[in-house]
């Protein structure tokens, strides 16, 4: 499978939740509910694109939730969830993905393991969903709220999202199922006579339906988390020019740096270090050098994107340490401005950013003044 798109459905009005704001746009520990799942998909190394289906009236909410995540234009949904999914799938036709992951926008805690298991199952089956086996005894109630029957729980599972499908089959199945009232996308594929595999879900992958669910989600984010440390490294060779770009500052020099974007070697190393903390691949996955739209791009966009992914996952950048390796230009006179600019891009305090410089004492390619190297170490704290 070479191309995977996540389709996040966030067009509902959340009538069971109540209030004036649909649940997917409610605040969850400083971020919209939807932002948590958007960041999880955008960070996953096997997800090539993320698209969101919304109610057109919610565009301002979407812009706030997707800020910095490089997701592009949302898709307008329909009057029902099933119709919203179909419209979303129709809009993906131009991308022609191999597989699509369909996720409820009110499930903020989807994790990378569940995403990976669903994608892996699609190698052998046209559909796959995460689910949890039912352990509680099930009762069917009568109209007077008394027990009518005990339902055998053997073979019963609780379905979650994202539900994954081979794109041509699920699009065809949704077209055929228009007007029906099926409860999830797996049921749509089942109605078309195709198999759907079950993979292990996650108890934390709750769906926010009521205000009590939101309180449970807040408690989950309050649990002690873990601290991640990762490194980044980058190199760019010198070329003709009159300045180099380091930490988003133009530094006068008798040469420039060669690269597809602005060749900001320092920000590229910093971006990779931050992406490494959340196992999100490298800068090339998020901003491919083969894509002409990133030609000459400002690398501040790359660093801000990595910061937005961490923020969306509820993480905090504890510290970012940068070392720039070159004989010339001298970094010392610009260190304070570099520190301030990196902190500004990431929205963190300057004391959480360190910028250093060193030479290689005339040795190697930097010693021969053929280019500049940079390395970075990032420390990030994530919720439990």
Short mmCIF file of N, CA, C and O in Angstrom, two decimals, residues 247-340:
data_model
loop_
_atom_site.label_atom_id
_atom_site.label_comp_id
_atom_site.label_asym_id
_atom_site.label_seq_id
_atom_site.Cartn_x
_atom_site.Cartn_y
_atom_site.Cartn_z
N UNK A 247 18.49 29.55 11.37
CA UNK A 247 17.46 29.85 12.38
C UNK A 247 16.52 30.94 11.92
O UNK A 247 16.12 31.82 12.68
N UNK A 248 16.21 30.91 10.59
CA UNK A 248 15.26 31.83 9.98
C UNK A 248 15.79 33.26 9.88
O UNK A 248 15.04 34.18 9.60
N UNK A 249 17.10 33.44 10.05
CA UNK A 249 17.72 34.76 9.90
C UNK A 249 18.67 34.74 8.70
O UNK A 249 19.38 33.75 8.48
N UNK A 250 18.67 35.80 7.93
CA UNK A 250 19.60 35.93 6.82
C UNK A 250 20.92 36.49 7.34
O UNK A 250 20.98 37.63 7.81
N UNK A 251 21.97 35.67 7.26
CA UNK A 251 23.29 36.04 7.76
C UNK A 251 24.19 36.36 6.57
O UNK A 251 24.40 35.49 5.71
N UNK A 252 24.72 37.58 6.47
CA UNK A 252 25.59 37.92 5.34
C UNK A 252 26.80 36.98 5.26
O UNK A 252 27.42 36.64 6.28
N UNK A 253 27.10 36.53 4.04
CA UNK A 253 28.23 35.63 3.82
C UNK A 253 28.63 35.71 2.35
O UNK A 253 27.86 36.20 1.51
N UNK A 254 29.81 35.20 2.04
CA UNK A 254 30.28 35.26 0.66
C UNK A 254 29.80 34.06 -0.17
O UNK A 254 30.27 33.83 -1.28
N UNK A 255 28.88 33.29 0.38
CA UNK A 255 28.28 32.15 -0.32
C UNK A 255 26.88 31.92 0.23
O UNK A 255 26.53 32.43 1.30
N UNK A 256 26.08 31.16 -0.51
CA UNK A 256 24.77 30.76 -0.02
C UNK A 256 24.78 29.27 0.27
O UNK A 256 25.81 28.60 0.16
N UNK A 257 23.63 28.73 0.67
CA UNK A 257 23.50 27.30 0.91
C UNK A 257 22.55 26.71 -0.12
O UNK A 257 21.51 27.30 -0.46
N UNK A 258 22.90 25.54 -0.63
CA UNK A 258 22.12 24.88 -1.67
C UNK A 258 21.06 23.99 -1.04
O UNK A 258 21.34 23.22 -0.13
N UNK A 259 19.83 24.09 -1.54
CA UNK A 259 18.76 23.25 -1.02
C UNK A 259 17.47 23.50 -1.75
O UNK A 259 17.31 24.52 -2.44
N UNK A 260 16.51 22.57 -1.60
CA UNK A 260 15.23 22.70 -2.28
C UNK A 260 14.42 23.84 -1.69
O UNK A 260 13.76 24.59 -2.40
N UNK A 261 14.46 23.96 -0.35
CA UNK A 261 13.76 25.06 0.33
C UNK A 261 14.74 26.21 0.50
O UNK A 261 15.55 26.47 -0.38
N UNK A 262 14.70 26.88 1.64
CA UNK A 262 15.66 27.97 1.86
C UNK A 262 16.98 27.46 2.45
O UNK A 262 17.84 28.24 2.82
N UNK A 263 17.11 26.11 2.55
CA UNK A 263 18.35 25.47 2.99
C UNK A 263 18.76 25.88 4.40
O UNK A 263 19.95 25.92 4.72
N UNK A 264 17.79 26.15 5.25
CA UNK A 264 18.10 26.51 6.64
C UNK A 264 18.47 25.25 7.40
O UNK A 264 17.64 24.56 7.99
N UNK A 265 19.76 24.95 7.39
CA UNK A 265 20.26 23.70 7.95
C UNK A 265 19.92 23.57 9.43
O UNK A 265 19.64 22.47 9.93
N UNK A 266 19.92 24.67 10.16
CA UNK A 266 19.64 24.63 11.59
C UNK A 266 18.19 24.26 11.87
O UNK A 266 17.89 23.40 12.71
N UNK A 267 17.26 24.90 11.16
CA UNK A 267 15.84 24.59 11.38
C UNK A 267 15.49 23.20 10.88
O UNK A 267 14.59 22.55 11.43
N UNK A 268 16.19 22.72 9.86
CA UNK A 268 15.92 21.37 9.37
C UNK A 268 16.32 20.34 10.44
O UNK A 268 15.58 19.37 10.69
N UNK A 269 17.46 20.53 11.06
CA UNK A 269 17.88 19.61 12.13
C UNK A 269 16.91 19.69 13.31
O UNK A 269 16.53 18.67 13.89
N UNK A 270 16.50 20.91 13.66
CA UNK A 270 15.57 21.09 14.77
C UNK A 270 14.22 20.43 14.48
O UNK A 270 13.61 19.79 15.35
N UNK A 271 13.73 20.57 13.25
CA UNK A 271 12.46 19.96 12.87
C UNK A 271 12.52 18.45 12.99
O UNK A 271 11.60 17.81 13.53
N UNK A 272 13.60 17.84 12.49
CA UNK A 272 13.73 16.39 12.58
C UNK A 272 13.80 15.91 14.03
O UNK A 272 13.27 14.85 14.38
N UNK A 273 14.46 16.68 14.89
CA UNK A 273 14.53 16.29 16.30
C UNK A 273 13.14 16.30 16.93
O UNK A 273 12.77 15.36 17.66
N UNK A 274 12.35 17.32 16.65
CA UNK A 274 11.00 17.39 17.21
C UNK A 274 10.11 16.29 16.65
O UNK A 274 9.34 15.66 17.39
N UNK A 275 10.21 16.03 15.35
CA UNK A 275 9.41 14.95 14.75
C UNK A 275 9.80 13.61 15.35
O UNK A 275 8.95 12.73 15.56
N UNK A 276 11.09 13.44 15.64
CA UNK A 276 11.54 12.20 16.24
C UNK A 276 10.94 11.93 17.60
O UNK A 276 10.69 10.78 17.97
N UNK A 277 10.66 12.99 18.35
CA UNK A 277 10.08 12.83 19.69
C UNK A 277 8.69 12.23 19.64
O UNK A 277 8.23 11.63 20.63
N UNK A 278 7.99 12.38 18.53
CA UNK A 278 6.63 11.82 18.42
C UNK A 278 6.57 10.73 17.35
O UNK A 278 5.49 10.38 16.87
N UNK A 279 7.75 10.20 16.97
CA UNK A 279 7.83 9.11 15.99
C UNK A 279 7.08 9.43 14.71
O UNK A 279 6.33 8.61 14.17
N UNK A 280 7.27 10.66 14.23
CA UNK A 280 6.51 11.14 13.07
C UNK A 280 7.31 11.13 11.78
O UNK A 280 6.98 11.84 10.84
N UNK A 281 8.36 10.33 11.71
CA UNK A 281 9.16 10.31 10.50
C UNK A 281 10.08 11.51 10.43
O UNK A 281 10.41 12.13 11.44
N UNK A 282 10.51 11.85 9.22
CA UNK A 282 11.44 12.96 9.07
C UNK A 282 10.81 14.08 8.25
O UNK A 282 9.69 13.97 7.75
N UNK A 283 11.55 15.15 8.10
CA UNK A 283 11.05 16.34 7.43
C UNK A 283 10.65 16.06 5.98
O UNK A 283 9.70 16.64 5.46
N UNK A 284 11.36 15.12 5.35
CA UNK A 284 11.07 14.80 3.96
C UNK A 284 9.72 14.14 3.76
O UNK A 284 9.12 14.24 2.68
N UNK A 285 9.19 13.46 4.79
CA UNK A 285 7.87 12.85 4.66
C UNK A 285 6.77 13.90 4.68
O UNK A 285 5.77 13.80 3.97
N UNK A 286 6.97 14.92 5.50
CA UNK A 286 5.95 15.96 5.64
C UNK A 286 6.05 17.03 4.55
O UNK A 286 5.05 17.62 4.15
N UNK A 287 7.28 17.27 4.07
CA UNK A 287 7.52 18.29 3.06
C UNK A 287 8.49 17.73 2.02
O UNK A 287 9.68 18.06 2.00
N UNK A 288 7.99 16.84 1.13
CA UNK A 288 8.88 16.14 0.19
C UNK A 288 9.64 17.10 -0.72
O UNK A 288 9.06 18.02 -1.31
N UNK A 289 10.96 16.91 -0.85
CA UNK A 289 11.74 17.77 -1.74
C UNK A 289 11.39 17.59 -3.21
O UNK A 289 11.77 18.40 -4.05
N UNK A 290 10.62 16.53 -3.51
CA UNK A 290 10.17 16.32 -4.89
C UNK A 290 8.93 17.14 -5.22
O UNK A 290 8.53 17.22 -6.38
N UNK A 291 8.32 17.76 -4.20
CA UNK A 291 7.11 18.55 -4.41
C UNK A 291 7.51 20.00 -4.73
O UNK A 291 8.10 20.68 -3.90
N UNK A 292 7.17 20.49 -5.91
CA UNK A 292 7.60 21.84 -6.30
C UNK A 292 7.04 22.94 -5.42
O UNK A 292 7.60 24.03 -5.38
N UNK A 293 5.96 22.69 -4.70
CA UNK A 293 5.39 23.77 -3.88
C UNK A 293 6.29 24.14 -2.72
O UNK A 293 6.12 25.22 -2.12
N UNK A 294 7.27 23.28 -2.38
CA UNK A 294 8.20 23.60 -1.29
C UNK A 294 9.50 24.19 -1.81
O UNK A 294 10.42 24.43 -1.03
N UNK A 295 9.57 24.44 -3.11
CA UNK A 295 10.77 25.06 -3.67
C UNK A 295 10.95 26.45 -3.08
O UNK A 295 10.07 27.31 -3.18
N UNK A 296 12.10 26.68 -2.43
CA UNK A 296 12.38 27.97 -1.83
C UNK A 296 11.56 28.28 -0.60
O UNK A 296 11.55 29.43 -0.14
N UNK A 297 10.87 27.29 -0.03
CA UNK A 297 9.97 27.53 1.11
C UNK A 297 10.72 28.01 2.33
O UNK A 297 11.89 27.67 2.56
N UNK A 298 10.04 28.79 3.13
CA UNK A 298 10.56 29.28 4.40
C UNK A 298 10.54 28.12 5.40
O UNK A 298 9.49 27.57 5.73
N UNK A 299 11.71 27.74 5.91
CA UNK A 299 11.79 26.59 6.81
C UNK A 299 11.11 26.82 8.15
O UNK A 299 10.92 25.88 8.92
N UNK A 300 10.75 28.06 8.44
CA UNK A 300 9.96 28.31 9.65
C UNK A 300 8.64 27.54 9.58
O UNK A 300 8.10 27.11 10.61
N UNK A 301 8.11 27.33 8.37
CA UNK A 301 6.88 26.55 8.20
C UNK A 301 7.09 25.12 8.66
O UNK A 301 6.20 24.52 9.28
N UNK A 302 8.26 24.56 8.39
CA UNK A 302 8.54 23.18 8.76
C UNK A 302 8.64 23.04 10.28
O UNK A 302 8.08 22.11 10.86
N UNK A 303 9.36 23.97 10.90
CA UNK A 303 9.52 23.91 12.34
C UNK A 303 8.18 24.13 13.05
O UNK A 303 7.84 23.43 14.01
N UNK A 304 7.40 25.10 12.56
CA UNK A 304 6.10 25.37 13.16
C UNK A 304 5.18 24.16 13.02
O UNK A 304 4.38 23.87 13.93
N UNK A 305 5.26 23.45 11.90
CA UNK A 305 4.45 22.25 11.70
C UNK A 305 4.79 21.19 12.74
O UNK A 305 3.89 20.57 13.34
N UNK A 306 6.08 20.96 12.98
CA UNK A 306 6.48 19.98 13.99
C UNK A 306 5.97 20.40 15.36
O UNK A 306 5.48 19.57 16.14
N UNK A 307 6.07 21.68 15.67
CA UNK A 307 5.55 22.17 16.94
C UNK A 307 4.06 22.00 17.06
O UNK A 307 3.54 21.66 18.13
N UNK A 308 3.33 22.22 15.95
CA UNK A 308 1.88 22.07 15.97
C UNK A 308 1.46 20.62 16.18
O UNK A 308 0.47 20.34 16.86
N UNK A 309 2.21 19.67 15.61
CA UNK A 309 1.91 18.26 15.84
C UNK A 309 2.07 17.90 17.32
O UNK A 309 1.23 17.20 17.89
N UNK A 310 3.13 18.38 17.92
CA UNK A 310 3.36 18.11 19.34
C UNK A 310 2.26 18.75 20.18
O UNK A 310 1.71 18.12 21.09
N UNK A 311 1.92 19.98 19.87
CA UNK A 311 0.84 20.67 20.58
C UNK A 311 -0.48 19.91 20.43
O UNK A 311 -1.22 19.73 21.41
N UNK A 312 -0.78 19.44 19.23
CA UNK A 312 -2.03 18.74 18.99
C UNK A 312 -2.13 17.44 19.76
O UNK A 312 -3.22 16.98 20.07
N UNK A 313 -0.99 16.83 20.06
CA UNK A 313 -0.98 15.59 20.83
C UNK A 313 -0.96 15.86 22.33
O UNK A 313 -0.86 14.92 23.13
N UNK A 314 -1.07 17.13 22.70
CA UNK A 314 -1.05 17.48 24.10
C UNK A 314 0.34 17.56 24.68
O UNK A 314 0.52 17.58 25.91
N UNK A 315 1.36 17.60 23.83
CA UNK A 315 2.74 17.62 24.29
C UNK A 315 3.26 19.02 24.57
O UNK A 315 2.68 20.02 24.16
N UNK A 316 4.40 19.06 25.25
CA UNK A 316 5.07 20.31 25.60
C UNK A 316 6.55 20.17 25.22
O UNK A 316 7.18 19.15 25.55
N UNK A 317 7.06 21.15 24.51
CA UNK A 317 8.49 21.17 24.19
C UNK A 317 9.24 21.65 25.43
O UNK A 317 9.14 22.82 25.82
N UNK A 318 9.97 20.76 26.06
CA UNK A 318 10.70 21.09 27.28
C UNK A 318 11.97 21.85 26.95
O UNK A 318 12.31 22.83 27.60
N UNK A 319 12.68 21.38 25.91
CA UNK A 319 13.93 22.05 25.55
C UNK A 319 14.32 21.65 24.14
O UNK A 319 14.05 20.54 23.68
N UNK A 320 14.96 22.57 23.43
CA UNK A 320 15.50 22.32 22.11
C UNK A 320 16.92 22.89 22.06
O UNK A 320 17.12 24.09 22.28
N UNK A 321 17.89 22.03 21.82
CA UNK A 321 19.30 22.43 21.81
C UNK A 321 19.86 22.27 20.41
O UNK A 321 19.80 21.19 19.82
N UNK A 322 20.40 23.35 19.87
CA UNK A 322 20.92 23.38 18.50
C UNK A 322 22.43 23.65 18.51
O UNK A 322 22.90 24.54 19.22
N UNK A 323 23.15 22.89 17.68
CA UNK A 323 24.58 23.16 17.47
C UNK A 323 24.82 23.33 15.98
O UNK A 323 24.50 22.44 15.19
N UNK A 324 25.36 24.49 15.61
CA UNK A 324 25.68 24.79 14.21
C UNK A 324 27.17 24.59 14.03
O UNK A 324 27.99 25.11 14.80
N UNK A 325 27.55 23.81 12.99
CA UNK A 325 28.94 23.41 12.79
C UNK A 325 29.47 24.02 11.50
O UNK A 325 29.01 23.63 10.40
N UNK A 326 30.37 24.98 11.61
CA UNK A 326 30.95 25.63 10.42
C UNK A 326 32.15 26.46 10.82
O UNK A 326 32.31 26.84 11.98
N UNK A 327 33.00 26.77 9.84
CA UNK A 327 34.12 27.69 10.06
C UNK A 327 33.65 29.13 9.90
O UNK A 327 34.07 30.01 10.65
N UNK A 328 32.83 29.35 8.92
CA UNK A 328 32.26 30.67 8.64
C UNK A 328 30.85 30.47 8.11
O UNK A 328 30.58 29.45 7.47
N UNK A 329 29.94 31.40 8.32
CA UNK A 329 30.09 32.66 9.06
C UNK A 329 30.11 32.44 10.57
O UNK A 329 29.75 31.36 11.05
N UNK A 330 30.53 33.44 11.30
CA UNK A 330 30.53 33.36 12.75
C UNK A 330 29.09 33.45 13.27
O UNK A 330 28.33 34.34 12.89
N UNK A 331 28.75 32.53 14.15
CA UNK A 331 27.40 32.46 14.69
C UNK A 331 27.23 33.34 15.93
O UNK A 331 26.16 33.90 16.18
N UNK A 332 28.31 33.51 16.69
CA UNK A 332 28.24 34.21 17.97
C UNK A 332 27.49 35.53 17.94
O UNK A 332 26.61 35.76 18.80
N UNK A 333 27.77 36.41 16.99
CA UNK A 333 27.08 37.71 16.98
C UNK A 333 25.57 37.60 16.75
O UNK A 333 24.84 38.57 17.02
N UNK A 334 25.11 36.46 16.27
CA UNK A 334 23.69 36.30 15.94
C UNK A 334 22.96 35.35 16.89
O UNK A 334 21.77 35.11 16.73
N UNK A 335 23.67 34.83 17.89
CA UNK A 335 23.11 33.77 18.73
C UNK A 335 21.83 34.21 19.45
O UNK A 335 20.83 33.49 19.48
N UNK A 336 21.84 35.36 20.03
CA UNK A 336 20.67 35.83 20.77
C UNK A 336 19.45 35.98 19.86
O UNK A 336 18.34 35.58 20.22
N UNK A 337 19.67 36.53 18.68
CA UNK A 337 18.56 36.69 17.74
C UNK A 337 18.06 35.34 17.24
O UNK A 337 16.85 35.14 17.04
N UNK A 338 18.99 34.39 17.03
CA UNK A 338 18.59 33.04 16.61
C UNK A 338 17.74 32.38 17.67
O UNK A 338 16.70 31.78 17.38
N UNK A 339 18.17 32.47 18.91
CA UNK A 339 17.43 31.87 20.02
C UNK A 339 16.02 32.46 20.09
O UNK A 339 15.03 31.72 20.23
N UNK A 340 15.94 33.76 19.99
CA UNK A 340 14.64 34.42 20.09
C UNK A 340 13.73 34.01 18.94
O UNK A 340 12.53 33.79 19.14
#
